[in-house]
């Protein structure tokens, strides 16, 4: 075989190998996709808008 044919065969073999290795991972990724869910509906607030207040978190204790 000449040099070009051998190089083309190597490149083709490498591409086929990559395709064979990626096919199962792609199939696995497709099967574990999360399904969309319906989020609960939230009623809009009526009346005066209340601003969020800061939270007084307890200080961490040293262990």
XYZ file of N, CA, C and O in Angstrom:
252
model
N 0.841 -1.176 0.000
C 0.000 0.000 0.000
C 0.889 1.244 0.000
O 1.914 1.274 0.660
N 0.448 2.210 -0.713
C 1.251 3.425 -0.698
C 0.928 4.265 0.538
O 0.013 3.965 1.301
N 1.699 5.297 0.718
C 1.612 6.107 1.929
C 0.251 6.779 2.096
O -0.311 6.804 3.192
N -0.319 7.318 1.012
C -1.621 8.004 1.098
C -2.748 7.043 1.447
O -3.620 7.370 2.253
N -2.738 5.883 0.845
C -3.789 4.903 1.119
C -3.717 4.426 2.568
O -4.743 4.244 3.229
N -2.504 4.226 3.055
C -2.330 3.785 4.435
C -2.800 4.867 5.403
O -3.473 4.572 6.404
N -2.477 6.124 5.098
C -2.911 7.226 5.958
C -4.429 7.357 5.946
O -5.071 7.550 6.997
N -5.042 7.235 4.788
C -6.507 7.312 4.680
C -7.158 6.170 5.456
O -8.180 6.360 6.117
N -6.555 4.993 5.393
C -7.103 3.852 6.132
C -7.006 4.086 7.633
O -7.932 3.753 8.383
N -5.900 4.659 8.083
C -5.753 4.949 9.521
C -6.774 5.974 9.987
O -7.380 5.828 11.046
N -6.948 7.028 9.196
C -7.909 8.065 9.568
C -9.325 7.495 9.596
O -10.098 7.745 10.525
N -9.670 6.707 8.589
C -11.002 6.105 8.542
C -11.217 5.173 9.727
O -12.271 5.193 10.364
N -10.211 4.367 10.045
C -10.318 3.446 11.182
C -10.485 4.219 12.478
O -11.298 3.838 13.333
N -9.755 5.306 12.643
C -9.870 6.107 13.857
C -11.256 6.728 13.980
O -11.855 6.726 15.063
N -11.789 7.231 12.877
C -13.126 7.831 12.920
C -14.203 6.795 13.227
O -15.134 7.063 13.984
N -14.067 5.619 12.668
C -15.030 4.546 12.944
C -14.943 4.133 14.409
O -15.962 3.927 15.077
N -13.721 4.033 14.942
C -13.551 3.660 16.348
C -14.170 4.693 17.270
O -14.838 4.355 18.252
N -13.972 5.965 16.962
C -14.562 7.020 17.788
C -16.086 6.943 17.717
O -16.775 7.078 18.730
N -16.629 6.703 16.535
C -18.082 6.574 16.396
C -18.633 5.402 17.177
O -19.680 5.494 17.810
N -17.906 4.290 17.177
C -18.353 3.104 17.914
C -18.287 3.362 19.415
O -19.167 2.948 20.167
N -17.264 4.075 19.863
C -17.134 4.351 21.293
C -18.144 5.384 21.771
O -18.602 5.320 22.907
N -18.503 6.337 20.929
C -19.429 7.381 21.344
C -20.898 6.966 21.254
O -21.733 7.536 21.934
N -21.206 5.990 20.433
C -22.601 5.593 20.238
C -23.265 5.133 21.542
O -24.366 5.597 21.867
N -22.653 4.244 22.347
C -23.319 3.836 23.590
C -23.474 4.980 24.587
O -24.494 5.084 25.256
N -22.485 5.858 24.680
C -22.595 6.957 25.631
C -23.702 7.922 25.212
O -24.415 8.468 26.051
N -23.861 8.137 23.907
C -24.932 9.009 23.434
C -26.295 8.374 23.684
O -27.239 9.042 24.103
N -26.402 7.067 23.470
C -27.669 6.378 23.717
C -28.013 6.412 25.199
O -29.177 6.590 25.575
N -27.011 6.266 26.052
C -27.242 6.323 27.489
C -27.670 7.727 27.902
O -28.577 7.900 28.707
N -27.032 8.737 27.328
C -27.387 10.114 27.659
C -28.811 10.430 27.211
O -29.528 11.170 27.883
N -29.241 9.901 26.084
C -30.594 10.151 25.611
C -31.633 9.501 26.506
O -32.736 9.999 26.656
N -31.283 8.367 27.116
C -32.270 7.639 27.906
C -32.436 8.204 29.306
O -33.406 7.891 29.982
N -31.504 9.029 29.787
C -31.613 9.544 31.143
C -31.982 11.024 31.179
O -31.822 11.672 32.198
N -32.478 11.546 30.073
C -32.902 12.943 30.084
C -34.114 13.107 30.996
O -35.029 12.290 30.980
N -34.126 14.152 31.790
C -35.291 14.362 32.650
C -36.510 14.746 31.823
O -36.397 15.416 30.804
N -37.633 14.289 32.277
C -38.872 14.623 31.582
C -39.418 15.928 32.151
O -39.302 16.185 33.347
N -40.006 16.766 31.320
C -40.544 18.026 31.833
C -41.711 17.777 32.795
O -42.468 16.823 32.641
N -41.803 18.614 33.782
C -42.885 18.491 34.766
C -43.679 19.786 34.773
O -43.190 20.840 34.373
N -44.886 19.705 35.250
C -45.717 20.891 35.401
C -45.436 21.510 36.761
O -45.586 20.861 37.794
N -44.986 22.742 36.749
C -44.719 23.425 37.995
C -46.027 23.893 38.612
O -46.976 24.201 37.908
N -46.110 23.935 39.928
C -47.353 24.394 40.562
C -47.582 25.870 40.250
O -46.635 26.645 40.094
N -48.821 26.213 40.136
C -49.180 27.596 39.842
C -49.178 28.406 41.143
O -49.641 27.939 42.181
N -48.644 29.594 41.084
C -48.598 30.475 42.245
C -49.530 31.639 41.994
O -49.463 32.281 40.949
N -50.396 31.890 42.954
C -51.326 33.004 42.816
C -50.556 34.308 42.977
O -49.700 34.428 43.856
N -50.838 35.276 42.130
C -50.173 36.571 42.302
C -50.634 37.235 43.592
O -51.795 37.105 43.989
N -49.720 37.897 44.260
C -50.043 38.557 45.524
C -50.944 39.752 45.261
O -50.801 40.455 44.263
N -51.865 39.948 46.150
C -52.741 41.108 46.019
C -52.494 42.026 47.216
O -52.080 41.580 48.289
N -52.681 43.284 47.025
C -52.474 44.230 48.116
C -51.083 44.829 48.057
O -50.436 44.880 47.017
N -50.617 45.277 49.221
C -49.333 45.960 49.290
C -48.192 44.946 49.183
O -48.248 43.865 49.766
N -47.167 45.335 48.447
C -46.010 44.461 48.283
C -45.127 44.578 49.510
O -44.835 45.662 49.987
N -44.721 43.434 50.030
C -43.878 43.409 51.220
C -42.456 43.081 50.783
O -42.223 42.118 50.058
N -41.510 43.880 51.226
C -40.113 43.637 50.910
C -39.581 42.498 51.778
O -39.962 42.372 52.941
N -38.693 41.678 51.218
C -38.113 40.619 52.046
C -37.242 41.205 53.158
O -36.569 42.212 52.957
N -37.277 40.599 54.297
C -36.524 41.063 55.447
C -35.260 40.208 55.610
O -35.261 39.024 55.281
N -34.171 40.791 56.129
C -32.967 39.993 56.340
C -33.194 38.925 57.411
O -33.979 39.114 58.334
N -32.503 37.839 57.253
C -32.640 36.724 58.185
C -31.499 36.781 59.187
O -30.342 36.997 58.828
N -31.832 36.612 60.454
C -30.815 36.602 61.503
C -30.377 35.150 61.722
O -30.973 34.412 62.498
N -29.318 34.757 60.993
C -28.842 33.381 61.072
C -28.012 33.208 62.351
O -27.297 34.099 62.753
N -28.098 32.025 62.969
C -27.261 31.794 64.145
C -25.788 31.688 63.726
O -25.473 31.236 62.641
N -24.915 32.137 64.615
C -23.498 32.063 64.300
C -23.029 30.612 64.423
O -23.473 29.884 65.307
N -22.142 30.185 63.536
C -21.669 28.807 63.615
C -20.825 28.583 64.871
O -20.097 29.484 65.302
N -20.967 27.417 65.426
C -20.178 27.079 66.622
C -18.927 26.332 66.203
O -18.939 25.561 65.243
N -17.838 26.606 66.916
C -16.581 25.903 66.616
C -16.630 24.520 67.216
O -17.071 24.330 68.349
N -16.195 23.546 66.443
C -16.189 22.168 66.945
C -14.782 21.687 67.165
O -13.845 22.150 66.649
